[in-house]
Coordinates of C-alpha atoms and ligand atoms in Angstrom, one line a residue:
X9 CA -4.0 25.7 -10.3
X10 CA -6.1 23.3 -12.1
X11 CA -5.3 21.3 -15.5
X12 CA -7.1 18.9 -17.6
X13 CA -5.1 16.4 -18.8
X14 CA -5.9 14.5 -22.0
X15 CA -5.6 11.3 -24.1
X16 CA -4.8 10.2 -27.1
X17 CA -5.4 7.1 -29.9
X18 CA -2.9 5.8 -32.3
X19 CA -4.4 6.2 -36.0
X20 CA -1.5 3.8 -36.5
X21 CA 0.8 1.9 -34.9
X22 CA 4.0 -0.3 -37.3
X23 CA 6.2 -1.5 -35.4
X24 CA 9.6 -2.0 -37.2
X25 CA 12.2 -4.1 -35.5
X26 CA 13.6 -4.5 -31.9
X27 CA 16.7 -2.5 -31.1
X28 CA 19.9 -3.6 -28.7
X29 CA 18.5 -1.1 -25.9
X30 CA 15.4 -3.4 -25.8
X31 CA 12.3 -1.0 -27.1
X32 CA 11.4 -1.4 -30.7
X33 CA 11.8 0.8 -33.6
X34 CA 8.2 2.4 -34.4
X35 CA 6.3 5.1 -36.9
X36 CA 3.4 6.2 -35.3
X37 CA 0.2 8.5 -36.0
X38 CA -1.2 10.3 -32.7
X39 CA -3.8 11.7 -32.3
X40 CA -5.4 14.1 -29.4
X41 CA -8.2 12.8 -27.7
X42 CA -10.7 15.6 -25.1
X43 CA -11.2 12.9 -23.1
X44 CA -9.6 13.9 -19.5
X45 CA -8.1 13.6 -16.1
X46 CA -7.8 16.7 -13.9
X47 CA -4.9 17.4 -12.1
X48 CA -4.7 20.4 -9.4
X49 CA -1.2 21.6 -8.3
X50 CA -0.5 23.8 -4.8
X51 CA 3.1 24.9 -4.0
X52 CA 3.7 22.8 -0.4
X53 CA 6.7 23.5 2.0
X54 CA 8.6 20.6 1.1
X55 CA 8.7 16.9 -0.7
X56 CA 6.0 15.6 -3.2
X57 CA 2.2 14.7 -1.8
X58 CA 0.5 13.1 -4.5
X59 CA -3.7 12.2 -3.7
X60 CA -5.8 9.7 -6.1
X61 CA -9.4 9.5 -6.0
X62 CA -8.8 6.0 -7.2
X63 CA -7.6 3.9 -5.1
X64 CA -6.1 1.3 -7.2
X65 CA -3.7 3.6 -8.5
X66 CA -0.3 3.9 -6.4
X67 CA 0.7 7.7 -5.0
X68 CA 4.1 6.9 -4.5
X69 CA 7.5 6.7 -7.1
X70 CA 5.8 4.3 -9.2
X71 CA 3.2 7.0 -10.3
X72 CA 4.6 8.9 -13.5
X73 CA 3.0 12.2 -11.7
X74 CA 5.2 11.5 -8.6
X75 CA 7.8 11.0 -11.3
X76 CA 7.2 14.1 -13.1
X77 CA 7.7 16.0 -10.0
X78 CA 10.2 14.8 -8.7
X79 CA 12.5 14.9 -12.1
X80 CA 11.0 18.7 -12.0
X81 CA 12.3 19.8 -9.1
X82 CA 15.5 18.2 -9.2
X83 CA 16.1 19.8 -12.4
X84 CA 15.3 23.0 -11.1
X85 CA 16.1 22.8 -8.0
X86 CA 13.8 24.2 -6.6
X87 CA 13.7 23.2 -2.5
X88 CA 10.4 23.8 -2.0
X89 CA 7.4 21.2 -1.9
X90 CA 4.2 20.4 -4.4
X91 CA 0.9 19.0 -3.2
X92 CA -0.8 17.1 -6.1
X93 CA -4.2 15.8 -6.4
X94 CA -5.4 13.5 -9.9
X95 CA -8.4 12.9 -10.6
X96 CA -8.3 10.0 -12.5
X97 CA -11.0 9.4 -15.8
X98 CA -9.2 7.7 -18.2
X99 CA -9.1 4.2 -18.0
X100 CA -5.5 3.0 -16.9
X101 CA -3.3 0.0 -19.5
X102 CA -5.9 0.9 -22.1
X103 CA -3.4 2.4 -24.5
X104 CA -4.8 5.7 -24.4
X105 CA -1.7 6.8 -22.4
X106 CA -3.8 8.4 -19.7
X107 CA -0.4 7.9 -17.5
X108 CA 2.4 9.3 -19.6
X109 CA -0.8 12.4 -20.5
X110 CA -0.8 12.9 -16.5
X111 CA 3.2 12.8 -16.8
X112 CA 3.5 15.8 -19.6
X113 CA 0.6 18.0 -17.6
X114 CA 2.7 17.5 -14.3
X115 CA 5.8 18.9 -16.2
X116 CA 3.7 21.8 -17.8
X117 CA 1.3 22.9 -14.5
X118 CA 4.9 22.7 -12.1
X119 CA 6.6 25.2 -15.0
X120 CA 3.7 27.2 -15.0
X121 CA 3.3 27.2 -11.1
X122 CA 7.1 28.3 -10.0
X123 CA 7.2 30.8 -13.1
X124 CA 8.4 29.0 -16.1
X125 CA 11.9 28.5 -15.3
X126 CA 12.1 25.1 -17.5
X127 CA 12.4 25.9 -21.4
X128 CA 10.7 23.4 -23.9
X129 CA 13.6 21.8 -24.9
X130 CA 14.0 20.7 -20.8
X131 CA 10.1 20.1 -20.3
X132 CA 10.8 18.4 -23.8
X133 CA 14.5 16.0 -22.3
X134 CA 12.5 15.5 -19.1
X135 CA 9.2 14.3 -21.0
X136 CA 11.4 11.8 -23.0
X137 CA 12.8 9.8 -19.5
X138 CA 9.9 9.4 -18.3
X139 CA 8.5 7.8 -21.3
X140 CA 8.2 7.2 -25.0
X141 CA 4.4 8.6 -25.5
X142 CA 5.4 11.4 -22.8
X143 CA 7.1 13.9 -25.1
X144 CA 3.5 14.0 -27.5
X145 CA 1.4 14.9 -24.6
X146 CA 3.6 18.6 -24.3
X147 CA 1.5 20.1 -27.1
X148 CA -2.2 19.5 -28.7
X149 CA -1.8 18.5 -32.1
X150 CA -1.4 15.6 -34.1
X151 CA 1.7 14.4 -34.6
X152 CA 3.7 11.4 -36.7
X153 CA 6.1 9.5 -34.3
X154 CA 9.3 7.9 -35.3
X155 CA 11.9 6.2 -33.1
X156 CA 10.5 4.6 -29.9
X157 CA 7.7 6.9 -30.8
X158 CA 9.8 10.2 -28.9
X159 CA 10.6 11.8 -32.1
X160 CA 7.7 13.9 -33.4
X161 CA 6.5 15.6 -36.6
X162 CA 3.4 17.4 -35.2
X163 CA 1.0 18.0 -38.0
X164 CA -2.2 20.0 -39.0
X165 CA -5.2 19.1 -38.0
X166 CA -6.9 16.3 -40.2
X167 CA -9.6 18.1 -42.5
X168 CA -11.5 15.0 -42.7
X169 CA -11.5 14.7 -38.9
X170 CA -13.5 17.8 -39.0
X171 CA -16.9 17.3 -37.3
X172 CA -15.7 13.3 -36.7
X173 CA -16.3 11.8 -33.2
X174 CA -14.6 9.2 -31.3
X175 CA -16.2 6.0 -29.9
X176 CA -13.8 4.6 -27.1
X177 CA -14.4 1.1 -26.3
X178 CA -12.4 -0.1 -23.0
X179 CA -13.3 -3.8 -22.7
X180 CA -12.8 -4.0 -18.3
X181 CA -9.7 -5.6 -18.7
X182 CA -6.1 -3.7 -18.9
X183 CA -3.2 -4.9 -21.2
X184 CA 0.7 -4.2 -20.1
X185 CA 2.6 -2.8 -22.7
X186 CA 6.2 -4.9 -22.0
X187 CA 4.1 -8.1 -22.5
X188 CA 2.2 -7.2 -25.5
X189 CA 5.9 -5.9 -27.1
X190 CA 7.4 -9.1 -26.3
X191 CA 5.3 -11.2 -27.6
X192 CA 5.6 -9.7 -31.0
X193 CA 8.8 -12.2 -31.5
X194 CA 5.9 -15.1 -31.9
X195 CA 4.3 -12.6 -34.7
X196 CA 7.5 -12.0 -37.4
X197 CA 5.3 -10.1 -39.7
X198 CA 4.7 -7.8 -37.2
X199 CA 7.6 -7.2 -35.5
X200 CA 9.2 -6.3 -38.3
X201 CA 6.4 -4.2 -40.2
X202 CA 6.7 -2.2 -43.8
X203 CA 8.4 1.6 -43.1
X204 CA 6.8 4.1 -45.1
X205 CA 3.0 3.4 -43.7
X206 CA 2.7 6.0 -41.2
X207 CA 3.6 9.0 -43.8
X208 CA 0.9 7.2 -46.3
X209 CA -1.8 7.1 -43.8
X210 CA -0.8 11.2 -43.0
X211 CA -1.1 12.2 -46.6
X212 CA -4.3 10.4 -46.8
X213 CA -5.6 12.1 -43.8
X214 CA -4.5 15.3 -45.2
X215 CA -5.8 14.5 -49.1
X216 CA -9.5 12.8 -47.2
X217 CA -12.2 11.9 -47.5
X218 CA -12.2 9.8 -44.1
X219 CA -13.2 6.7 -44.9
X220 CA -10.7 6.1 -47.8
X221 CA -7.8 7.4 -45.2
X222 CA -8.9 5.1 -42.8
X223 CA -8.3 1.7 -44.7
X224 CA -4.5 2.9 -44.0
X225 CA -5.5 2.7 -39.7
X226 CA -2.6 -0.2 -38.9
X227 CA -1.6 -1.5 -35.0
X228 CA 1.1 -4.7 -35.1
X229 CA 0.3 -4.8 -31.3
X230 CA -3.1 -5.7 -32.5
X231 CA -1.6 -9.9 -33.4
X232 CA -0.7 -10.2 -29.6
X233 CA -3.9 -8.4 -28.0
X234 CA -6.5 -10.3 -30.4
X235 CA -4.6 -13.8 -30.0
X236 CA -4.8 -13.6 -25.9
X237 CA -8.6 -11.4 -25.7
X238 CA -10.7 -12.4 -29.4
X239 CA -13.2 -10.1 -27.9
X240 CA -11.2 -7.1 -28.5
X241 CA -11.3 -8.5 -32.6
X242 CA -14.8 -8.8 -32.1
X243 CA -15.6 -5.1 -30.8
X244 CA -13.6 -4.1 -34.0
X245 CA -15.1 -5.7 -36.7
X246 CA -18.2 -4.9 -35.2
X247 CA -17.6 -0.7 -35.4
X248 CA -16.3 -0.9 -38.5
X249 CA -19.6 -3.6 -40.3
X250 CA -22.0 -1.1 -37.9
X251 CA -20.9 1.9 -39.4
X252 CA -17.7 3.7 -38.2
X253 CA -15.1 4.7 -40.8
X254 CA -12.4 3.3 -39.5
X255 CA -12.0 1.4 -36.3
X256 CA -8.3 0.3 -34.4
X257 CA -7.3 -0.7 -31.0
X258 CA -5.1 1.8 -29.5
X259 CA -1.0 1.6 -28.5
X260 CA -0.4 -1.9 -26.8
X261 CA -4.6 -2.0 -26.1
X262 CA -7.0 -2.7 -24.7
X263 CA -9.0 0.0 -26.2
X264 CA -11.0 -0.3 -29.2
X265 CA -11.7 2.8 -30.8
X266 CA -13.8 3.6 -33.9
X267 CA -13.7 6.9 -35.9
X268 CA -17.4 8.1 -37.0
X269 CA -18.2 11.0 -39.3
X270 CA -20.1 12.8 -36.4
X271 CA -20.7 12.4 -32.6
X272 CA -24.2 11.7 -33.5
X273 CA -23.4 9.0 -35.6
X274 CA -21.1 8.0 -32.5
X275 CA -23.9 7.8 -30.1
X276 CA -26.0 5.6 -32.4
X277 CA -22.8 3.3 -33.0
X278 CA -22.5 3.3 -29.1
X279 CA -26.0 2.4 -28.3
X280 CA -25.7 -0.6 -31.0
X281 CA -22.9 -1.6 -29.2
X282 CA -24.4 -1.6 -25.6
X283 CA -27.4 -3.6 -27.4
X284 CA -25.1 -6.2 -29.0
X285 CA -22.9 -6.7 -26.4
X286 CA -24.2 -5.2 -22.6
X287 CA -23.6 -2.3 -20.4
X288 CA -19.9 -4.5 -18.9
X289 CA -17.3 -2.1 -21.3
X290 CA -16.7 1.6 -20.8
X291 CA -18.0 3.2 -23.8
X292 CA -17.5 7.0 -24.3
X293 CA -18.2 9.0 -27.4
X294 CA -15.6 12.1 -28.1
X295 CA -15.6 14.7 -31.1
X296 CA -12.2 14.3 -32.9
X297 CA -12.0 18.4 -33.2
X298 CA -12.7 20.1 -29.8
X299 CA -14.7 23.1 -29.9
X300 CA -12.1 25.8 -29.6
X301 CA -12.1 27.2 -26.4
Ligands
LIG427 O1 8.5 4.2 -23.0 P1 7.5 3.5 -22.1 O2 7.9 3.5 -20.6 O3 6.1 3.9 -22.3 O4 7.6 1.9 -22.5 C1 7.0 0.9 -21.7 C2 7.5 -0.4 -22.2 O5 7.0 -0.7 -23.5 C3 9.0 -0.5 -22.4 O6 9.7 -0.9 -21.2 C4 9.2 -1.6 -23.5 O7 9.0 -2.9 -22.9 C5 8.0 -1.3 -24.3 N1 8.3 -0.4 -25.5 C6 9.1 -0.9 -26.5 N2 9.3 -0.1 -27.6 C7 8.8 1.1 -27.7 C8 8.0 1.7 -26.6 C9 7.7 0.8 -25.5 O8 9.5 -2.0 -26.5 N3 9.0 1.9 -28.7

């Protein structure tokens, strides 16, 4: 059985405090992105064989796929053995949680493979120790996060998102996330950002048009990122003075990401790009809706 597995952007990322158990307090806006890795599942006679076609990435317990599997089957029980392959797309510490996306299929193809014996608050318990963005990546829709980002509010699809496209920008390098968190005690402002932002940007995205909604695009993990890697400031404020209605880097980076009103205008932003600053990033363009299946 084969599965694509998705990404996503954060519209909006305020972080609010740090807590005793050492993640932060957060709102969030996430959205869906049909950008994706592929992941096949075969039943095996015992234990968990995980295959890469990218090298770099480990196959063993430190993969979240391994992870997934293995938290599935002890949960269920089940004796019997999963071969998995991934076939990986999405660039990896880019803050497009390609890895906690890869988690959440895992749990979904295993429960559809042996039968569904897992109900959705399990998948949903499971999702949730193996990672804050994990639990989002169970459904397809939007969704405000609150929390460490594990508590969600799914919500309708943006109107003004209709007909929009993505341009994701992933500058070569990777960010990790516990580093760009901890830095945040050097940036007071935003470690401890204003509540009440992420349900202003949703009723803006709701209310449109899109450019008006996206003044409201926030990331405090954006002070860290921009201080170590100016570029990433730089491929920002170039979407947005080029063109895009709203541009953001996404979770703890390093993707930059605009938001144009169509894929064409995408491409066009994306070719300025490559002409401003060379073929070295990975540039894809994306439309924000997918065409239903
Ligand atoms: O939950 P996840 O495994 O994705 O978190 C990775 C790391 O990011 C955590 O170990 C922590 O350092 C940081 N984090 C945080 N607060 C959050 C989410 C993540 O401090 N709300």
């Amino acid at each position: 059985m084969e599965k694509d597995s998705p990404c996503k952007v954060n519209l909006l990322l305020n972080i609010l405090g740090r807590r005793p158990d050492g993640f932060h307090e957060l709102e969030t806006v996430l959205h869906p992105v049909a950008f994706c890795d592929r992941l096949r599942f075969d039943r095996a006679a015992k234990g968990i064989e995980l295959t890469c076609n990218d090298p770099r990435l480990p196959t063993d317990g430190q993969n979240l796929v391994f992870r997934a599997a293995d938290a599935f089957l002890k949960s269920t029980r089940i004796s019997s053995g999963v071969r998995i392959h991934l076939e990986k797309r999405i660039p990896m510490a880019a803050g497009l949680g390609g890895g906690s996306g890869n988690a959440a299929t895992t749990l979904l193809g295993l429960n559809e493979l042996f039968g569904q014996p897992l109900a959705p608050a399990q998948l949903q318990q499971l999702a949730t120790g193996l990672g804050s963005d994990v639990p989002f990546f169970l459904q397809s829709r939007p969704a405000l996060g609150t929390g460490r980002g594990e508590i969600l509010e799914p919500l309708d699809p943006f109107p003004c998102f209709c007909g929009a496209a993505f341009l994701l920008i992933h500058p070569g390098f990777g960010i990790s996330t516990p580093w760009a968190y901890q830095q945040l005690r050097r940036f007071p402002w935003a470690l401890n950002g204003r509540p009440g932002r992420a349900r202003e940007l949703v009723n803006a995205l709701q209310a449109g048009p899109l450019k008006a909604a996206a003044s409201g695009f926030y990331n405090s993990l954006e002070a860290p990122a921009f201080e170590k890697h100016p570029i990433l400031a730089l491929y920002r404020d170039f979407l947005v003075e080029e063109g895009a209605a709203g541009a953001l880097m996404s979770g703890s980076g390093s993707t930059v990401f605009g938001v144009c009103a169509s894929l064409a205008d995408a491409d066009r932003l994306a070719d300025k790009f490559r002409t401003r600053f060379g073929s070295a990033a990975w540039v894809r363009t994306v439309p924000a809706a997918p065409a239903p299946a």
